[in-house]
Structure formats: structure tokens, C-alpha cells
PDB file of C-alpha atoms in Angstrom:
ATOM      1  CA  UNK A 207      -9.604   7.206  16.573  1.00 94.00           C
ATOM      2  CA  UNK A 208     -10.523   3.537  16.234  1.00 96.00           C
ATOM      3  CA  UNK A 209      -9.352   1.620  19.294  1.00 97.00           C
ATOM      4  CA  UNK A 210      -9.561  -2.124  19.906  1.00 98.00           C
ATOM      5  CA  UNK A 211      -9.032  -3.670  23.323  1.00 98.00           C
ATOM      6  CA  UNK A 212      -8.312  -7.384  23.721  1.00 97.00           C
ATOM      7  CA  UNK A 213      -9.716  -8.807  26.941  1.00 96.00           C
ATOM      8  CA  UNK A 214      -9.865 -12.228  28.547  1.00 95.00           C
ATOM      9  CA  UNK A 215     -12.196 -13.713  31.113  1.00 93.00           C
ATOM     10  CA  UNK A 216     -10.070 -15.532  33.678  1.00 90.00           C
ATOM     11  CA  UNK A 217     -10.737 -17.539  36.845  1.00 85.00           C
ATOM     12  CA  UNK A 218     -10.476 -15.611  40.088  1.00 79.00           C
ATOM     13  CA  UNK A 219      -6.908 -16.440  41.149  1.00 67.00           C
ATOM     14  CA  UNK A 220      -7.983 -17.157  44.721  1.00 62.00           C
ATOM     15  CA  UNK A 221     -10.091 -20.051  43.442  1.00 61.00           C
ATOM     16  CA  UNK A 222      -7.829 -21.657  40.825  1.00 63.00           C
ATOM     17  CA  UNK A 223      -7.755 -25.456  40.738  1.00 67.00           C
ATOM     18  CA  UNK A 224      -6.012 -27.781  38.279  1.00 69.00           C
ATOM     19  CA  UNK A 225      -7.475 -30.958  36.833  1.00 68.00           C
ATOM     20  CA  UNK A 226      -4.757 -33.584  37.534  1.00 68.00           C
ATOM     21  CA  UNK A 227      -5.815 -35.659  34.525  1.00 67.00           C
ATOM     22  CA  UNK A 228      -5.861 -32.959  31.846  1.00 63.00           C
ATOM     23  CA  UNK A 229      -3.496 -30.426  33.451  1.00 62.00           C
ATOM     24  CA  UNK A 230      -5.987 -27.680  32.604  1.00 63.00           C
ATOM     25  CA  UNK A 231      -7.840 -25.173  34.753  1.00 63.00           C
ATOM     26  CA  UNK A 232     -11.079 -26.329  36.333  1.00 65.00           C
ATOM     27  CA  UNK A 233     -13.535 -23.572  35.429  1.00 64.00           C
ATOM     28  CA  UNK A 234     -16.803 -25.177  36.524  1.00 67.00           C
ATOM     29  CA  UNK A 235     -18.071 -23.516  39.662  1.00 66.00           C
ATOM     30  CA  UNK A 236     -15.123 -21.106  39.778  1.00 70.00           C
ATOM     31  CA  UNK A 237     -15.883 -17.343  39.768  1.00 80.00           C
ATOM     32  CA  UNK A 238     -14.651 -15.560  36.650  1.00 86.00           C
ATOM     33  CA  UNK A 239     -13.434 -11.993  36.310  1.00 91.00           C
ATOM     34  CA  UNK A 240     -12.088  -9.697  33.624  1.00 94.00           C
ATOM     35  CA  UNK A 241      -8.317 -10.065  33.530  1.00 93.00           C
ATOM     36  CA  UNK A 242      -7.127  -7.156  35.736  1.00 94.00           C
ATOM     37  CA  UNK A 243      -4.412  -5.981  33.332  1.00 95.00           C
ATOM     38  CA  UNK A 244      -7.026  -5.850  30.553  1.00 96.00           C
ATOM     39  CA  UNK A 245      -9.048  -3.420  32.653  1.00 96.00           C
ATOM     40  CA  UNK A 246      -6.015  -1.130  32.675  1.00 97.00           C
ATOM     41  CA  UNK A 247      -5.878  -1.459  28.884  1.00 97.00           C
ATOM     42  CA  UNK A 248      -9.571  -0.575  28.615  1.00 97.00           C
ATOM     43  CA  UNK A 249      -9.155   2.438  30.907  1.00 97.00           C
ATOM     44  CA  UNK A 250      -6.342   3.731  28.704  1.00 97.00           C
ATOM     45  CA  UNK A 251      -8.517   3.187  25.621  1.00 97.00           C
ATOM     46  CA  UNK A 252     -11.329   5.198  27.183  1.00 97.00           C
ATOM     47  CA  UNK A 253      -8.904   8.010  27.984  1.00 97.00           C
ATOM     48  CA  UNK A 254      -7.736   8.067  24.361  1.00 97.00           C
ATOM     49  CA  UNK A 255     -11.349   8.221  23.211  1.00 97.00           C
ATOM     50  CA  UNK A 256     -12.058  11.129  25.555  1.00 96.00           C
ATOM     51  CA  UNK A 257      -9.037  13.000  24.160  1.00 95.00           C
ATOM     52  CA  UNK A 258      -9.290  12.155  20.459  1.00 95.00           C
ATOM     53  CA  UNK A 259     -12.871  10.965  19.938  1.00 95.00           C
ATOM     54  CA  UNK A 260     -13.685   7.797  18.058  1.00 95.00           C
ATOM     55  CA  UNK A 261     -14.811   4.355  19.181  1.00 96.00           C
ATOM     56  CA  UNK A 262     -13.635   1.654  21.579  1.00 97.00           C
ATOM     57  CA  UNK A 263     -14.349  -1.972  20.650  1.00 97.00           C
ATOM     58  CA  UNK A 264     -13.523  -4.860  22.962  1.00 97.00           C
ATOM     59  CA  UNK A 265     -12.850  -8.332  21.592  1.00 98.00           C
ATOM     60  CA  UNK A 266     -12.332 -11.654  23.323  1.00 97.00           C
ATOM     61  CA  UNK A 267     -11.914 -15.322  22.508  1.00 96.00           C
ATOM     62  CA  UNK A 268     -13.540 -17.725  24.922  1.00 93.00           C
ATOM     63  CA  UNK A 269     -16.568 -19.812  25.870  1.00 92.00           C
ATOM     64  CA  UNK A 270     -20.091 -18.318  25.680  1.00 93.00           C
ATOM     65  CA  UNK A 271     -19.955 -17.101  29.293  1.00 92.00           C
ATOM     66  CA  UNK A 272     -17.108 -14.746  28.322  1.00 93.00           C
ATOM     67  CA  UNK A 273     -19.840 -12.459  26.991  1.00 94.00           C
ATOM     68  CA  UNK A 274     -20.349 -11.378  30.607  1.00 94.00           C
ATOM     69  CA  UNK A 275     -16.792 -10.049  30.714  1.00 94.00           C
ATOM     70  CA  UNK A 276     -17.440  -8.074  27.531  1.00 96.00           C
ATOM     71  CA  UNK A 277     -20.631  -6.642  29.005  1.00 96.00           C
ATOM     72  CA  UNK A 278     -18.653  -5.492  32.016  1.00 95.00           C
ATOM     73  CA  UNK A 279     -16.338  -3.652  29.615  1.00 96.00           C
ATOM     74  CA  UNK A 280     -19.343  -2.009  27.967  1.00 96.00           C
ATOM     75  CA  UNK A 281     -20.572  -0.960  31.408  1.00 96.00           C
ATOM     76  CA  UNK A 282     -17.206   0.730  31.956  1.00 96.00           C
ATOM     77  CA  UNK A 283     -17.576   2.714  28.729  1.00 95.00           C
ATOM     78  CA  UNK A 284     -16.677   0.583  25.701  1.00 96.00           C
ATOM     79  CA  UNK A 285     -18.881   1.188  22.651  1.00 95.00           C
ATOM     80  CA  UNK A 286     -18.957  -2.236  21.009  1.00 96.00           C
ATOM     81  CA  UNK A 287     -17.942  -5.810  21.777  1.00 97.00           C
ATOM     82  CA  UNK A 288     -17.347  -9.031  19.861  1.00 97.00           C
ATOM     83  CA  UNK A 289     -16.905 -12.551  21.214  1.00 97.00           C
ATOM     84  CA  UNK A 290     -15.025 -15.201  19.245  1.00 97.00           C
ATOM     85  CA  UNK A 291     -16.498 -18.474  20.462  1.00 96.00           C
ATOM     86  CA  UNK A 292     -16.408 -21.900  18.846  1.00 95.00           C
ATOM     87  CA  UNK A 293     -15.392 -25.400  19.912  1.00 94.00           C
ATOM     88  CA  UNK A 294     -12.814 -25.192  17.131  1.00 95.00           C
ATOM     89  CA  UNK A 295     -11.030 -22.479  19.159  1.00 95.00           C
ATOM     90  CA  UNK A 296     -10.810 -24.670  22.280  1.00 90.00           C
ATOM     91  CA  UNK A 297      -7.481 -25.871  23.654  1.00 88.00           C
ATOM     92  CA  UNK A 298      -5.545 -23.079  21.969  1.00 91.00           C
ATOM     93  CA  UNK A 299      -2.103 -22.079  23.154  1.00 92.00           C
ATOM     94  CA  UNK A 300      -0.946 -18.473  22.830  1.00 93.00           C
ATOM     95  CA  UNK A 301      -0.016 -18.784  19.154  1.00 95.00           C
ATOM     96  CA  UNK A 302      -3.341 -20.288  18.115  1.00 95.00           C
ATOM     97  CA  UNK A 303      -5.167 -17.732  20.276  1.00 96.00           C
ATOM     98  CA  UNK A 304      -3.347 -14.827  18.648  1.00 96.00           C
ATOM     99  CA  UNK A 305      -4.184 -16.189  15.179  1.00 96.00           C
ATOM    100  CA  UNK A 306      -7.865 -16.284  16.058  1.00 97.00           C
ATOM    101  CA  UNK A 307      -7.852 -12.798  17.570  1.00 97.00           C
ATOM    102  CA  UNK A 308      -5.988 -11.453  14.532  1.00 97.00           C
ATOM    103  CA  UNK A 309      -8.667 -12.902  12.254  1.00 97.00           C
ATOM    104  CA  UNK A 310     -11.377 -11.262  14.342  1.00 97.00           C
ATOM    105  CA  UNK A 311      -9.612  -7.904  14.298  1.00 97.00           C
ATOM    106  CA  UNK A 312      -9.158  -8.072  10.540  1.00 97.00           C
ATOM    107  CA  UNK A 313     -12.900  -8.620  10.200  1.00 96.00           C
ATOM    108  CA  UNK A 314     -13.580  -5.587  12.393  1.00 96.00           C
ATOM    109  CA  UNK A 315     -11.750  -3.464   9.830  1.00 92.00           C
ATOM    110  CA  UNK A 316      -9.514  -0.425  10.185  1.00 92.00           C
ATOM    111  CA  UNK A 317      -7.990   0.444  13.534  1.00 96.00           C
ATOM    112  CA  UNK A 318      -5.441   2.880  14.929  1.00 96.00           C
ATOM    113  CA  UNK A 319      -4.546   1.337  18.266  1.00 97.00           C
ATOM    114  CA  UNK A 320      -4.838  -2.125  19.808  1.00 98.00           C
ATOM    115  CA  UNK A 321      -4.498  -2.228  23.588  1.00 98.00           C
ATOM    116  CA  UNK A 322      -3.848  -5.318  25.700  1.00 97.00           C
ATOM    117  CA  UNK A 323      -2.974  -6.020  29.293  1.00 96.00           C
ATOM    118  CA  UNK A 324       0.661  -7.061  29.672  1.00 94.00           C
ATOM    119  CA  UNK A 325      -0.429 -10.643  30.444  1.00 93.00           C
ATOM    120  CA  UNK A 326      -3.318 -12.788  31.645  1.00 91.00           C
ATOM    121  CA  UNK A 327      -3.181 -13.794  35.304  1.00 87.00           C
ATOM    122  CA  UNK A 328      -4.080 -17.423  34.536  1.00 84.00           C
ATOM    123  CA  UNK A 329      -1.295 -18.070  32.018  1.00 79.00           C
ATOM    124  CA  UNK A 330       1.227 -15.309  32.785  1.00 82.00           C
ATOM    125  CA  UNK A 331       2.946 -15.753  29.418  1.00 90.00           C
ATOM    126  CA  UNK A 332       2.686 -12.168  28.058  1.00 91.00           C
ATOM    127  CA  UNK A 333       2.879 -13.679  24.567  1.00 94.00           C
ATOM    128  CA  UNK A 334      -0.505 -13.063  22.926  1.00 95.00           C
ATOM    129  CA  UNK A 335      -0.076  -9.299  22.477  1.00 94.00           C
ATOM    130  CA  UNK A 336       3.311  -9.465  20.708  1.00 95.00           C
ATOM    131  CA  UNK A 337       2.195 -12.445  18.602  1.00 96.00           C
ATOM    132  CA  UNK A 338      -0.941 -10.535  17.592  1.00 96.00           C
ATOM    133  CA  UNK A 339       1.164  -7.588  16.438  1.00 96.00           C
ATOM    134  CA  UNK A 340       3.264  -9.940  14.307  1.00 96.00           C
ATOM    135  CA  UNK A 341       0.182 -11.449  12.631  1.00 96.00           C
ATOM    136  CA  UNK A 342      -1.117  -7.953  11.850  1.00 97.00           C
ATOM    137  CA  UNK A 343       2.331  -6.679  10.771  1.00 96.00           C
ATOM    138  CA  UNK A 344       2.197  -3.589  13.002  1.00 97.00           C
ATOM    139  CA  UNK A 345       4.524  -2.021  15.560  1.00 95.00           C
ATOM    140  CA  UNK A 346       4.315  -3.195  19.161  1.00 96.00           C
ATOM    141  CA  UNK A 347       5.185  -1.476  22.436  1.00 96.00           C
ATOM    142  CA  UNK A 348       5.094  -3.678  25.530  1.00 95.00           C
ATOM    143  CA  UNK A 349       5.089  -3.089  29.317  1.00 95.00           C
ATOM    144  CA  UNK A 350       3.905   0.483  28.825  1.00 96.00           C
ATOM    145  CA  UNK A 351       3.435   2.594  31.967  1.00 96.00           C
ATOM    146  CA  UNK A 352       2.742   5.954  30.304  1.00 96.00           C
ATOM    147  CA  UNK A 353       1.139   6.709  26.938  1.00 96.00           C
ATOM    148  CA  UNK A 354       0.649   9.795  24.805  1.00 96.00           C
ATOM    149  CA  UNK A 355      -0.543  10.050  21.210  1.00 96.00           C
ATOM    150  CA  UNK A 356      -0.268  13.427  19.508  1.00 94.00           C
ATOM    151  CA  UNK A 357      -0.555  14.106  15.763  1.00 92.00           C
ATOM    152  CA  UNK A 358      -0.182  10.416  14.973  1.00 89.00           C
ATOM    153  CA  UNK A 359       3.027  10.051  16.986  1.00 95.00           C
ATOM    154  CA  UNK A 360       2.913   7.490  19.796  1.00 96.00           C
ATOM    155  CA  UNK A 361       5.219   8.218  22.730  1.00 96.00           C
ATOM    156  CA  UNK A 362       5.439   5.817  25.666  1.00 96.00           C
ATOM    157  CA  UNK A 363       7.424   5.056  28.768  1.00 95.00           C
ATOM    158  CA  UNK A 364       8.224   1.349  28.890  1.00 94.00           C
ATOM    159  CA  UNK A 365       9.011  -0.307  32.215  1.00 90.00           C
ATOM    160  CA  UNK A 366      11.904  -2.681  32.725  1.00 85.00           C
ATOM    161  CA  UNK A 367      13.858  -3.927  35.721  1.00 84.00           C
ATOM    162  CA  UNK A 368      16.326  -1.047  35.849  1.00 84.00           C
ATOM    163  CA  UNK A 369      13.986   1.858  35.101  1.00 88.00           C
ATOM    164  CA  UNK A 370      12.121   2.797  31.950  1.00 89.00           C
ATOM    165  CA  UNK A 371      12.668   3.554  28.283  1.00 94.00           C
ATOM    166  CA  UNK A 372      11.068   6.354  26.274  1.00 95.00           C
ATOM    167  CA  UNK A 373      10.045   5.069  22.841  1.00 95.00           C
ATOM    168  CA  UNK A 374       8.266   6.644  19.881  1.00 95.00           C
ATOM    169  CA  UNK A 375       6.482   5.083  16.927  1.00 96.00           C
ATOM    170  CA  UNK A 376       3.606   5.850  14.575  1.00 95.00           C
ATOM    171  CA  UNK A 377       0.096   4.494  14.131  1.00 95.00           C
ATOM    172  CA  UNK A 378      -1.145   1.797  13.809  1.00 95.00           C
ATOM    173  CA  UNK A 379       0.344   0.172  16.892  1.00 97.00           C
ATOM    174  CA  UNK A 380      -0.290  -2.530  19.474  1.00 98.00           C
ATOM    175  CA  UNK A 381       0.387  -1.539  23.074  1.00 97.00           C
ATOM    176  CA  UNK A 382       0.429  -3.776  26.129  1.00 97.00           C
ATOM    177  CA  UNK A 383       0.138  -1.960  29.451  1.00 97.00           C
ATOM    178  CA  UNK A 384       1.187  -2.559  33.042  1.00 95.00           C
ATOM    179  CA  UNK A 385      -0.886  -2.007  36.153  1.00 95.00           C
ATOM    180  CA  UNK A 386       0.795   1.264  37.114  1.00 94.00           C
ATOM    181  CA  UNK A 387      -0.410   3.063  33.972  1.00 96.00           C
ATOM    182  CA  UNK A 388      -3.774   4.012  35.514  1.00 96.00           C
ATOM    183  CA  UNK A 389      -6.573   3.154  37.914  1.00 96.00           C
ATOM    184  CA  UNK A 390      -9.538   1.591  36.049  1.00 96.00           C
ATOM    185  CA  UNK A 391     -12.837   3.409  36.517  1.00 94.00           C
ATOM    186  CA  UNK A 392     -15.933   1.844  38.001  1.00 93.00           C
ATOM    187  CA  UNK A 393     -18.930   1.116  35.830  1.00 92.00           C
ATOM    188  CA  UNK A 394     -21.682   3.718  36.123  1.00 91.00           C
ATOM    189  CA  UNK A 395     -25.367   2.915  36.614  1.00 94.00           C
ATOM    190  CA  UNK A 396     -26.034   4.243  33.118  1.00 93.00           C
ATOM    191  CA  UNK A 397     -23.241   2.057  31.764  1.00 93.00           C
ATOM    192  CA  UNK A 398     -24.643  -1.045  33.454  1.00 94.00           C
ATOM    193  CA  UNK A 399     -28.065  -0.355  32.011  1.00 94.00           C
ATOM    194  CA  UNK A 400     -26.518  -0.031  28.541  1.00 94.00           C
ATOM    195  CA  UNK A 401     -24.599  -3.284  29.027  1.00 94.00           C
ATOM    196  CA  UNK A 402     -27.732  -5.148  30.122  1.00 93.00           C
ATOM    197  CA  UNK A 403     -29.499  -4.131  26.909  1.00 93.00           C
ATOM    198  CA  UNK A 404     -26.503  -4.867  24.681  1.00 92.00           C
ATOM    199  CA  UNK A 405     -26.408  -8.064  22.657  1.00 93.00           C
ATOM    200  CA  UNK A 406     -22.813  -9.197  22.191  1.00 95.00           C
ATOM    201  CA  UNK A 407     -22.335 -10.650  18.682  1.00 96.00           C
ATOM    202  CA  UNK A 408     -20.673 -14.074  18.633  1.00 97.00           C
ATOM    203  CA  UNK A 409     -18.404 -14.997  15.746  1.00 97.00           C
ATOM    204  CA  UNK A 410     -17.541 -18.638  15.098  1.00 96.00           C
ATOM    205  CA  UNK A 411     -14.752 -20.122  12.997  1.00 96.00           C
ATOM    206  CA  UNK A 412     -17.071 -19.895   9.984  1.00 95.00           C
ATOM    207  CA  UNK A 413     -17.408 -16.125  10.460  1.00 96.00           C
ATOM    208  CA  UNK A 414     -13.712 -15.263  10.328  1.00 96.00           C
ATOM    209  CA  UNK A 415     -10.917 -16.061   7.906  1.00 94.00           C
ATOM    210  CA  UNK A 416      -8.987 -18.797   9.710  1.00 94.00           C
ATOM    211  CA  UNK A 417      -7.269 -22.013   8.742  1.00 94.00           C
ATOM    212  CA  UNK A 418      -8.806 -24.732  10.917  1.00 94.00           C
ATOM    213  CA  UNK A 419      -5.433 -26.480  11.069  1.00 93.00           C
ATOM    214  CA  UNK A 420      -3.884 -23.393  12.718  1.00 94.00           C
ATOM    215  CA  UNK A 421      -6.372 -22.707  15.503  1.00 95.00           C
ATOM    216  CA  UNK A 422      -7.502 -24.429  18.672  1.00 93.00           C
ATOM    217  CA  UNK A 423      -5.725 -27.497  19.988  1.00 90.00           C
ATOM    218  CA  UNK A 424      -4.833 -28.712  16.494  1.00 91.00           C
ATOM    219  CA  UNK A 425      -3.036 -25.478  15.679  1.00 92.00           C
ATOM    220  CA  UNK A 426      -1.151 -25.268  18.979  1.00 93.00           C
ATOM    221  CA  UNK A 427       2.534 -26.206  18.762  1.00 93.00           C
ATOM    222  CA  UNK A 428       2.824 -26.208  22.577  1.00 90.00           C
ATOM    223  CA  UNK A 429       0.853 -28.326  25.019  1.00 81.00           C
ATOM    224  CA  UNK A 430       0.937 -28.745  28.794  1.00 78.00           C
ATOM    225  CA  UNK A 431       2.433 -32.152  29.603  1.00 79.00           C
ATOM    226  CA  UNK A 432       2.555 -31.881  33.377  1.00 76.00           C
ATOM    227  CA  UNK A 433       1.812 -29.416  36.163  1.00 74.00           C
ATOM    228  CA  UNK A 434       3.447 -29.870  39.553  1.00 72.00           C
ATOM    229  CA  UNK A 435       4.467 -27.994  42.666  1.00 71.00           C
ATOM    230  CA  UNK A 436       8.258 -27.585  42.882  1.00 76.00           C
ATOM    231  CA  UNK A 437       9.902 -29.379  45.782  1.00 78.00           C
ATOM    232  CA  UNK A 438      10.403 -27.032  48.674  1.00 76.00           C
ATOM    233  CA  UNK A 439      14.010 -26.086  49.147  1.00 74.00           C
ATOM    234  CA  UNK A 440      15.726 -27.111  52.354  1.00 72.00           C
ATOM    235  CA  UNK A 441      16.510 -24.067  54.423  1.00 72.00           C
ATOM    236  CA  UNK A 442      20.194 -23.212  54.440  1.00 76.00           C
ATOM    237  CA  UNK A 443      22.488 -22.769  57.417  1.00 81.00           C
ATOM    238  CA  UNK A 444      24.001 -19.510  58.565  1.00 85.00           C
ATOM    239  CA  UNK A 445      27.610 -19.962  59.638  1.00 87.00           C
ATOM    240  CA  UNK A 446      28.571 -17.735  62.526  1.00 87.00           C
ATOM    241  CA  UNK A 447      32.152 -17.666  63.840  1.00 90.00           C
ATOM    242  CA  UNK A 448      34.279 -15.162  65.697  1.00 90.00           C
ATOM    243  CA  UNK A 449      36.493 -14.463  62.676  1.00 93.00           C
ATOM    244  CA  UNK A 450      36.141 -14.584  58.922  1.00 92.00           C
ATOM    245  CA  UNK A 451      38.959 -17.165  58.727  1.00 92.00           C
ATOM    246  CA  UNK A 452      37.122 -19.485  61.125  1.00 92.00           C
ATOM    247  CA  UNK A 453      33.874 -19.070  59.160  1.00 91.00           C
ATOM    248  CA  UNK A 454      35.607 -19.907  55.871  1.00 93.00           C
ATOM    249  CA  UNK A 455      37.309 -22.935  57.414  1.00 92.00           C
ATOM    250  CA  UNK A 456      33.992 -24.258  58.718  1.00 91.00           C
ATOM    251  CA  UNK A 457      32.295 -23.627  55.357  1.00 91.00           C
ATOM    252  CA  UNK A 458      35.008 -25.506  53.454  1.00 92.00           C
ATOM    253  CA  UNK A 459      34.731 -28.409  55.884  1.00 91.00           C
ATOM    254  CA  UNK A 460      30.987 -28.665  55.332  1.00 88.00           C
ATOM    255  CA  UNK A 461      31.364 -28.437  51.538  1.00 88.00           C
ATOM    256  CA  UNK A 462      33.935 -31.234  51.635  1.00 90.00           C
ATOM    257  CA  UNK A 463      31.709 -33.402  53.795  1.00 88.00           C
ATOM    258  CA  UNK A 464      28.837 -32.866  51.322  1.00 84.00           C
ATOM    259  CA  UNK A 465      31.225 -33.803  48.474  1.00 85.00           C
ATOM    260  CA  UNK A 466      30.502 -30.489  46.756  1.00 84.00           C
ATOM    261  CA  UNK A 467      34.204 -29.662  46.529  1.00 84.00           C
TER     262      UNK A 467
END
């Protein structure tokens, strides 16, 4: 089974700061980590490999230092890694990012399963996975908390607010997972030694089939105009009276005084 895992290097959320001029994350001097949900996706990929055999390849789009995140994935058990890195990719929104990742995956060749975390903790959009599936014209299953693949049939439990759904589809498929699906393993000493020796190939815009007008900032239909902290709500008042009628009367009086009714 050929499995691809999309990962992202993100700032440690305890250290996030915003540049007030550009409305973008300040990454200089901020510790970076592998997006936690992507570690769950990688763990599930490794479990599929242990059950079905095959290969796990991790892919990421980001600056050169994102190679460290990919090496961490190799230390956990991934076989191969590819970094998409080019100034032309910079400033991308989710749509432009998914186009770039799709181009990289197409260059990798055949695959059976693509696994993603449900969302990145720096953007929290949960859009890249579904958009990627659309670019590749494959089925997608999102918010997956349980996964089984048997004889080419994919069966999942999908979380939602009122419980879960059981859904089936066939390969190839893109699956985004939630935190409850597993507990990511720790990297072994042998895995870290392998990762230290591994050279992560870097593909630029010239190495993949992309339209330069559809990637990076130029290819992003959405842009951040302003980031601000919402005004704190004024704490409400609890009306306490001896009877319900008295409480209602007092409430109506206050609403009238505030010109709400």
C-alpha cells in the first residue's frame, strides 16, 4: 500500500505572535513543531503499513527549516519525505497551498491513501485536506476517529457534534483524522539515527507542474486584511426575585430602560 501523509511545521501555540503590520505570524525566534494532528495522521499511516505493507511518504510545503519536521516524521517511522519549498509558494492561502501539494503528490506517482490531520493549529481552517482531494479527484473522508481498510474497502467512523457516522468508500481516498484516533508513537533511537542520515529532497516550483499564477500569494483569492482581539463582552446580570412574575416584571423594566423593547 502506497501511503502519503501531508504534514505542516507550525509555531508552538504557546509562543505565537502576530506582526501588526503584515497580519502574519512572526516565526523568527519562535519554536516550531510538527502540527499535532498531522502526527496522528502519520501514526495511522504507520499502522496501515504494518498491517498491509508498503511505503509511507511524508510531504510538506514550507520554508527550508520545515525539513526538520519531515526528519522528525522519518524518525517516527516514515520511509521517505519530500519538501516543497520556493519563494513562489510563499504567502499562499489554503487554496494555493492545496494546489501546490497536489502538484507534488502527482509527481510522487501512484498512491492508495492520503492522510492529513483534521486541521493545522496555526490556521484552524480544516480546508487544505478537502481541497487537495478535489484537485486530485478522489474521495474524501474527514474528521475520522476510526479507520479500517480491508480488501480495498475503506470503512471509517466520522465524528460530528451529535455522535459519529459510519461511512464506506473505495481506494484511492484522502482521509483527515482527529486526535482521538490514536496516540502517536515516540521516535526510536534507530529512527533518529536514520533521520539524521536522511537527506530530504527539496522540490521548487520548477520541479512540479504548477501554474505560477495559481500558487503563492498571487494565486490566493483570500488574504488577511486585519487581525484583532474581539471586545470583551460585558458580564450579564442575574435577576433574582421571590416569584417568576416579579422576575419577569423586573426584566421587562430593564429591557425597556435599555430601549431593547
